[in-house]
Amino acid sequence: MMESLENLKNNVLDQISQAADIKALDDIKVAVLGKKGSLTEQMKGLAALSLEEKKQKGQELNQVKVAIEAAFDDKREALAAAEMNAKLAAETIDVTLPIRDEVQGRIHPVSKIYEEVAAIFGEMGFEIADGPDIEDQFHNFNALNTPANHPARQMQDTFYITNPESANFDDSFVVRTQTSAVQIRTMEKKQPPIRIIAPGRTYRSDYDATHTPMFHQVEGLVVDKKTTFANLKGCLYDFVKAFFELDDIPVRYRPSYFPFTEPSAEMDIGCKKSKTELKIGAGNDWLEILGCGMVHPNVLKACNIDPDEYQGFAFGLGLDRLAMLKYGIPDLRTFFESDVRWLKHYGFLPLDLSSMTGGLSGQGGSAR
Ligand code: DAH
């Protein structure tokens, strides 16, 4: 005996509304509308009816079918949404959690400045290069157009390290006096185009409020077929603007001397100095910020790069000095005393966003 159509409809709608998941819903659908489904069976029964009955019953069946199908679709949508919501809720990570109270660590101002510098040059397409702290004289001096007895060696108070395998002074090692050594290391490994910055530790025998025996520099090197002093100027101008977060900043280049660049220059930025404050930007004073120049042909030759085909520019700046300037830290020696109170005061929370608004102070000096 066939179930009454009304019963069947109510029964199915009831089942649909109670389906717990999409799988259960699909099972119901097969049981009703599948090949041997209850509604399908009733449809098959139409064949035995008279034309008049067929018309009447056919219409009724169709209406039930449409109603059931609509209910299936609605329920499927609701179940899919519920499943998605459950999944999203289960996979949620609460990124808004506050850091725990007991977190004491701070990012050192030098690390912070390093991150900022790397971010700025990274955006200009520079890669980060590296070299050892203990260098031979070839990389730290000779290949940088500063052979033994060259007067420019006197520009830096070098720490030499005896070479256990040679009594000859020229074979002794140094703790690198400048990240410029990484220029050589990079060009030895790679033919142009080259576009690197090399941040790292450097060492000189010097100690006062603006000098410590260990300090940090960032070297920059670009070598390509058409590299000009104009490129150097544009690159460094963009850098100082980004670093000091100013739309415009007066800059000037003074002729200088470094053995590995020709011509060589020092770059000053405009500032206003008063007894208590140093304000970067417009003003009548100048502040030296970095050394730079066009790579000397002898340096390219020392690295087997043909100076007739390639030119380059280089620059070097002192990270610690930039940190002193930007964050108004008066004494460099305090950077390396590992005083937690100092670090708490001048350091940065690990999640702090870069802030260019720290008080600025500091004075003179070159690439350190
Ligand atoms: N190495 C230099 C120093 O320590 C800084 C420097 C000047 C680096 C000019 C450069 C440069 O690459 O072109 O004083």
Coordinates of C-alpha atoms and ligand atoms in Angstrom, one line a residue:
M1 CA 0.0 0.0 0.0
M2 CA 1.5 3.3 -1.0
E3 CA 1.9 6.0 1.6
S4 CA -0.4 8.9 1.2
L5 CA 1.3 11.7 -0.6
E6 CA 0.6 14.2 2.2
N7 CA 2.1 11.9 4.7
L8 CA 5.1 11.2 2.6
K9 CA 5.7 14.9 2.1
N10 CA 5.4 15.8 5.9
N11 CA 7.5 12.8 6.8
V12 CA 10.3 13.8 4.4
L13 CA 10.3 17.5 5.3
D14 CA 10.5 16.4 9.0
Q15 CA 13.5 14.2 8.3
I16 CA 15.2 16.9 6.3
S17 CA 14.8 19.4 9.1
Q18 CA 16.4 17.0 11.5
A19 CA 19.3 16.0 9.3
A20 CA 22.5 16.4 11.4
D21 CA 24.9 16.8 8.6
I22 CA 25.3 16.8 4.8
K23 CA 25.9 13.1 4.7
A24 CA 22.6 12.4 6.5
L25 CA 20.9 14.8 4.2
D26 CA 22.3 13.0 1.1
D27 CA 21.1 9.7 2.5
I28 CA 17.6 11.0 2.9
K29 CA 17.7 12.4 -0.7
V30 CA 18.6 9.0 -2.1
A31 CA 15.8 7.4 -0.1
V32 CA 13.2 9.8 -1.5
L33 CA 14.4 10.9 -4.9
G34 CA 16.8 8.1 -5.8
K35 CA 16.1 5.4 -8.4
K36 CA 14.1 3.4 -5.8
G37 CA 13.2 6.4 -3.7
S38 CA 9.7 6.6 -2.1
L39 CA 8.7 9.6 -4.3
T40 CA 10.2 8.0 -7.4
E41 CA 8.1 4.9 -6.8
Q42 CA 4.9 7.0 -6.7
M43 CA 6.0 8.6 -10.0
K44 CA 6.4 5.2 -11.5
G45 CA 2.8 4.4 -10.4
L46 CA 1.5 7.1 -12.7
A47 CA 1.9 4.8 -15.7
A48 CA -0.9 2.6 -14.5
L49 CA -3.4 5.4 -14.2
S50 CA -6.0 6.8 -16.7
L51 CA -5.1 9.9 -18.6
E52 CA -7.4 12.1 -16.3
E53 CA -6.0 10.6 -13.1
K54 CA -2.5 10.9 -14.4
K55 CA -2.9 14.6 -15.0
Q56 CA -4.3 15.2 -11.5
K57 CA -1.9 13.0 -9.6
G58 CA 1.1 14.1 -11.7
Q59 CA 0.5 17.7 -10.8
E60 CA 0.3 16.8 -7.1
L61 CA 3.4 14.7 -7.2
N62 CA 5.3 17.5 -9.0
Q63 CA 4.3 20.1 -6.3
V64 CA 5.5 17.7 -3.6
K65 CA 8.7 17.1 -5.5
V66 CA 9.4 20.9 -5.9
A67 CA 8.7 21.5 -2.2
I68 CA 10.9 18.7 -1.1
E69 CA 13.8 19.7 -3.4
A70 CA 13.6 23.3 -2.1
A71 CA 13.7 22.0 1.4
F72 CA 16.8 19.9 0.5
D73 CA 18.5 22.9 -1.0
D74 CA 17.8 25.2 1.9
K75 CA 18.9 22.6 4.5
R76 CA 22.1 21.9 2.5
E77 CA 23.0 25.6 2.5
A78 CA 22.3 25.9 6.2
L79 CA 24.4 22.8 7.0
A80 CA 27.3 23.9 4.8
A81 CA 27.3 27.3 6.5
A82 CA 27.3 25.7 9.9
E83 CA 30.1 23.3 9.0
M84 CA 32.2 26.2 7.7
N85 CA 31.5 28.2 10.8
A86 CA 32.5 25.3 13.0
K87 CA 35.7 24.8 11.0
L88 CA 36.6 28.5 11.1
A89 CA 36.0 28.6 14.9
A90 CA 38.2 25.5 15.4
E91 CA 41.0 27.0 13.3
T92 CA 41.0 30.4 14.9
I93 CA 44.2 31.8 16.3
D94 CA 43.8 34.7 18.6
V95 CA 46.5 37.0 17.5
T96 CA 45.3 39.7 19.9
L97 CA 46.6 37.9 22.9
P98 CA 48.7 40.3 25.0
I99 CA 52.4 39.3 25.6
R100 CA 52.9 37.8 29.0
D101 CA 53.8 40.2 31.8
E102 CA 57.0 38.4 32.6
V103 CA 58.5 39.1 29.2
Q104 CA 61.6 41.2 30.0
G105 CA 63.6 41.1 26.8
R106 CA 64.0 44.1 24.6
I107 CA 65.4 44.6 21.1
H108 CA 68.7 46.5 21.3
P109 CA 68.7 49.8 19.5
V110 CA 71.5 48.6 17.2
S111 CA 69.4 45.6 16.2
K112 CA 66.4 47.9 15.6
I113 CA 68.4 50.2 13.4
Y114 CA 69.8 47.2 11.5
E115 CA 66.3 46.0 10.8
E116 CA 65.3 49.5 9.6
V117 CA 68.3 49.8 7.3
A118 CA 67.9 46.3 5.9
A119 CA 64.2 47.0 5.3
I120 CA 64.9 50.2 3.4
F121 CA 67.7 48.8 1.2
G122 CA 65.8 45.5 0.8
E123 CA 63.0 47.4 -0.8
M124 CA 65.6 48.9 -3.3
G125 CA 66.6 45.4 -4.3
F126 CA 69.8 45.0 -2.2
E127 CA 70.8 41.6 -0.8
I128 CA 72.4 41.0 2.5
A129 CA 76.1 39.8 2.3
D130 CA 78.3 38.6 5.1
G131 CA 82.0 38.0 5.9
P132 CA 84.1 36.8 8.9
D133 CA 85.0 39.1 11.8
I134 CA 88.6 37.8 11.8
E135 CA 90.0 38.8 8.4
D136 CA 93.3 38.5 6.6
Q137 CA 95.0 41.7 5.5
F138 CA 94.2 41.0 1.9
H139 CA 90.5 41.4 2.4
N140 CA 90.6 44.1 5.0
F141 CA 93.3 46.2 3.3
N142 CA 95.3 45.1 0.3
A143 CA 92.5 44.3 -2.0
L144 CA 90.9 47.5 -0.9
N145 CA 93.7 49.4 -2.5
T146 CA 95.5 49.8 0.8
P147 CA 98.7 47.7 0.6
A148 CA 101.2 47.4 3.5
N149 CA 102.8 50.7 4.3
H150 CA 100.1 52.7 2.5
P151 CA 99.6 55.8 4.6
A152 CA 95.8 55.2 4.7
R153 CA 96.4 52.2 7.0
Q154 CA 97.1 54.8 9.7
M155 CA 93.5 56.0 9.4
Q156 CA 92.4 53.0 11.4
D157 CA 93.7 51.8 14.7
T158 CA 93.9 48.1 13.8
F159 CA 93.9 45.2 16.2
Y160 CA 96.3 42.6 14.7
I161 CA 96.3 38.9 15.5
T162 CA 99.4 36.9 15.2
N163 CA 99.3 34.2 12.6
P164 CA 100.5 31.0 14.3
E165 CA 101.8 29.7 11.0
S166 CA 103.9 32.7 10.0
A167 CA 106.2 35.1 11.8
N168 CA 105.9 37.6 8.9
F169 CA 103.8 40.5 10.0
D170 CA 102.1 40.8 6.7
D171 CA 100.5 37.4 7.3
S172 CA 99.0 38.4 10.6
F173 CA 95.2 38.5 10.8
V174 CA 93.1 41.4 11.9
V175 CA 89.7 41.8 13.5
R176 CA 88.2 43.6 10.6
T177 CA 88.3 47.3 10.9
Q178 CA 85.6 47.9 8.3
T179 CA 82.8 46.0 6.6
S180 CA 84.4 47.1 3.4
A181 CA 86.2 43.7 3.5
V182 CA 82.8 42.2 2.6
Q183 CA 83.0 44.1 -0.7
I184 CA 86.0 41.9 -1.6
R185 CA 84.4 38.7 -0.3
T186 CA 81.3 39.4 -2.4
M187 CA 83.1 40.3 -5.6
E188 CA 85.4 37.2 -5.3
K189 CA 82.3 35.0 -5.3
K190 CA 80.0 36.7 -7.7
Q191 CA 80.3 38.6 -11.0
P192 CA 78.2 41.8 -11.5
P193 CA 75.5 42.9 -11.4
I194 CA 76.1 43.2 -7.6
R195 CA 73.8 45.0 -5.2
I196 CA 74.5 44.2 -1.6
I197 CA 74.5 45.7 1.9
A198 CA 76.8 44.1 4.5
P199 CA 75.9 44.9 8.1
G200 CA 78.3 43.6 10.8
R201 CA 80.7 44.1 13.7
T202 CA 83.9 46.0 13.2
Y203 CA 86.8 46.7 15.6
R204 CA 89.3 49.5 16.3
S205 CA 91.5 50.4 19.2
D206 CA 89.5 53.4 20.3
Y207 CA 87.4 54.3 23.4
D208 CA 85.5 57.4 24.3
A209 CA 81.9 58.6 24.3
T210 CA 81.5 58.1 20.6
H211 CA 84.0 55.3 20.0
T212 CA 84.0 51.7 21.3
P213 CA 86.5 49.0 20.3
M214 CA 83.7 47.0 18.8
F215 CA 81.1 48.8 16.8
H216 CA 78.8 48.2 13.8
Q217 CA 78.8 49.3 10.2
V218 CA 76.8 48.8 7.1
E219 CA 78.6 48.6 3.9
G220 CA 76.9 49.1 0.6
L221 CA 78.1 48.0 -2.9
V222 CA 76.6 48.3 -6.3
V223 CA 78.6 47.1 -9.4
D224 CA 77.1 47.1 -12.9
K225 CA 77.9 48.2 -16.4
K226 CA 76.5 51.7 -16.1
T227 CA 76.8 52.7 -12.5
T228 CA 77.3 56.4 -11.9
F229 CA 77.8 58.9 -9.2
A230 CA 74.3 60.1 -9.9
N231 CA 73.0 56.6 -9.1
L232 CA 75.0 56.8 -5.8
K233 CA 73.4 60.1 -4.9
G234 CA 69.9 59.0 -5.8
C235 CA 70.2 55.8 -3.8
L236 CA 71.6 57.5 -0.7
Y237 CA 69.1 60.4 -0.9
D238 CA 66.3 57.9 -0.9
F239 CA 67.8 56.1 2.0
V240 CA 68.2 59.1 4.3
K241 CA 64.7 60.3 3.5
A242 CA 63.2 56.9 4.3
F243 CA 65.4 56.5 7.4
F244 CA 64.6 59.9 8.9
E245 CA 61.0 59.7 7.6
L246 CA 61.2 63.1 5.9
D247 CA 59.8 64.0 2.5
D248 CA 62.8 66.1 1.8
I249 CA 66.1 66.6 3.5
P250 CA 69.0 68.8 2.5
V251 CA 72.1 66.7 1.6
R252 CA 75.5 67.7 0.5
Y253 CA 78.6 65.8 -0.6
R254 CA 82.1 66.9 0.6
P255 CA 85.2 65.6 -1.2
S256 CA 87.0 63.1 1.0
Y257 CA 89.5 60.4 0.8
F258 CA 89.1 56.6 1.0
P259 CA 91.7 54.4 -0.7
F260 CA 89.1 52.1 -2.2
T261 CA 87.0 54.8 -3.8
E262 CA 87.8 57.4 -6.4
P263 CA 86.3 60.0 -6.2
S264 CA 85.4 59.7 -2.5
A265 CA 83.0 61.8 -0.6
E266 CA 81.3 62.2 2.7
M267 CA 77.6 62.9 2.8
D268 CA 76.2 65.4 5.2
I269 CA 72.5 65.9 6.0
G270 CA 70.9 69.2 7.0
C271 CA 70.1 69.7 10.6
K272 CA 69.6 72.3 13.3
K273 CA 71.8 72.1 16.3
S274 CA 71.0 73.7 19.6
K275 CA 72.5 73.1 23.1
T276 CA 70.0 70.5 24.0
E277 CA 68.6 69.2 20.7
L278 CA 69.6 68.1 17.3
K279 CA 66.8 68.3 14.7
I280 CA 67.4 66.5 11.4
G281 CA 66.0 68.4 8.3
A282 CA 66.0 72.1 7.6
G283 CA 68.5 74.3 9.4
N284 CA 71.8 75.9 9.0
D285 CA 74.0 73.1 10.3
W286 CA 75.3 69.9 8.7
L287 CA 75.8 66.5 10.1
E288 CA 78.1 64.0 8.6
I289 CA 76.4 60.7 8.1
L290 CA 78.4 58.4 5.8
G291 CA 81.4 57.8 3.6
C292 CA 81.0 56.9 -0.1
G293 CA 82.4 57.0 -3.6
M294 CA 82.9 55.2 -6.9
V295 CA 84.7 51.9 -6.5
H296 CA 88.4 52.3 -7.3
P297 CA 89.5 50.4 -10.5
N298 CA 92.2 48.7 -8.5
V299 CA 89.6 47.2 -6.2
L300 CA 87.7 45.7 -9.1
K301 CA 90.9 44.4 -10.6
A302 CA 91.8 42.7 -7.3
C303 CA 88.6 40.8 -7.7
N304 CA 89.0 39.9 -11.3
I305 CA 86.3 42.3 -12.5
D306 CA 87.2 44.3 -15.6
P307 CA 87.1 48.0 -14.7
D308 CA 86.7 48.9 -18.3
E309 CA 83.5 47.1 -18.4
Y310 CA 82.1 47.6 -15.0
Q311 CA 81.9 50.5 -12.5
G312 CA 80.5 50.6 -9.0
F313 CA 79.7 52.7 -6.1
A314 CA 80.1 51.9 -2.4
F315 CA 79.2 53.5 0.9
G316 CA 79.8 52.8 4.6
L317 CA 77.9 54.0 7.6
G318 CA 78.1 53.5 11.3
L319 CA 75.0 51.7 12.7
D320 CA 75.7 52.7 16.3
R321 CA 76.0 56.3 15.3
L322 CA 72.7 56.2 13.5
A323 CA 71.1 54.7 16.6
M324 CA 72.6 57.4 18.8
L325 CA 71.3 60.0 16.4
K326 CA 67.9 58.6 15.9
Y327 CA 67.1 57.6 19.5
G328 CA 68.9 60.4 21.3
I329 CA 71.4 58.1 23.1
P330 CA 74.4 60.3 24.2
D331 CA 77.1 57.8 25.1
L332 CA 78.1 54.9 22.8
R333 CA 79.9 53.0 25.6
T334 CA 76.5 52.3 27.3
F335 CA 75.4 50.3 24.2
F336 CA 77.7 47.4 25.2
E337 CA 77.5 47.5 29.0
S338 CA 74.6 45.0 29.1
D339 CA 72.8 47.1 31.7
V340 CA 69.2 45.8 31.8
R341 CA 68.0 49.2 33.0
W342 CA 69.5 50.9 30.0
L343 CA 68.1 48.3 27.7
K344 CA 64.7 48.7 29.3
H345 CA 64.9 52.4 28.7
Y346 CA 66.3 52.5 25.1
G347 CA 65.3 49.0 23.9
F348 CA 62.3 48.1 21.9
L349 CA 59.5 45.7 22.7
P350 CA 59.7 42.7 20.3
L351 CA 56.4 43.7 18.8
D352 CA 57.0 47.4 18.6
L353 CA 56.5 48.9 15.2
S354 CA 59.3 51.1 13.9
S355 CA 59.0 54.5 15.4
M356 CA 61.0 57.3 13.8
T357 CA 59.9 59.8 16.5
G358 CA 62.5 59.1 19.2
G359 CA 64.4 62.2 20.4
L360 CA 67.4 62.9 18.2
S361 CA 70.8 64.0 19.5
G362 CA 74.4 63.4 18.9
Q363 CA 77.4 65.0 17.1
G364 CA 80.1 64.6 14.5
G365 CA 82.1 61.5 13.5
S366 CA 82.5 59.5 10.3
A367 CA 81.4 56.1 9.4
R368 CA 81.3 55.1 13.0
Ligands
DAH1 N1 85.2 51.8 5.4 C1 85.1 53.2 5.7 C2 85.4 53.4 7.2 O1 85.3 52.5 7.9 C3 83.7 53.7 5.4 C4 83.5 53.8 3.9 C5 83.8 54.9 3.2 C6 83.0 52.7 3.3 C7 83.5 55.0 1.9 C8 82.8 52.7 1.9 C9 83.0 53.9 1.2 O2 82.3 51.7 1.2 O3 82.8 54.0 -0.1 O4 85.7 54.5 7.5

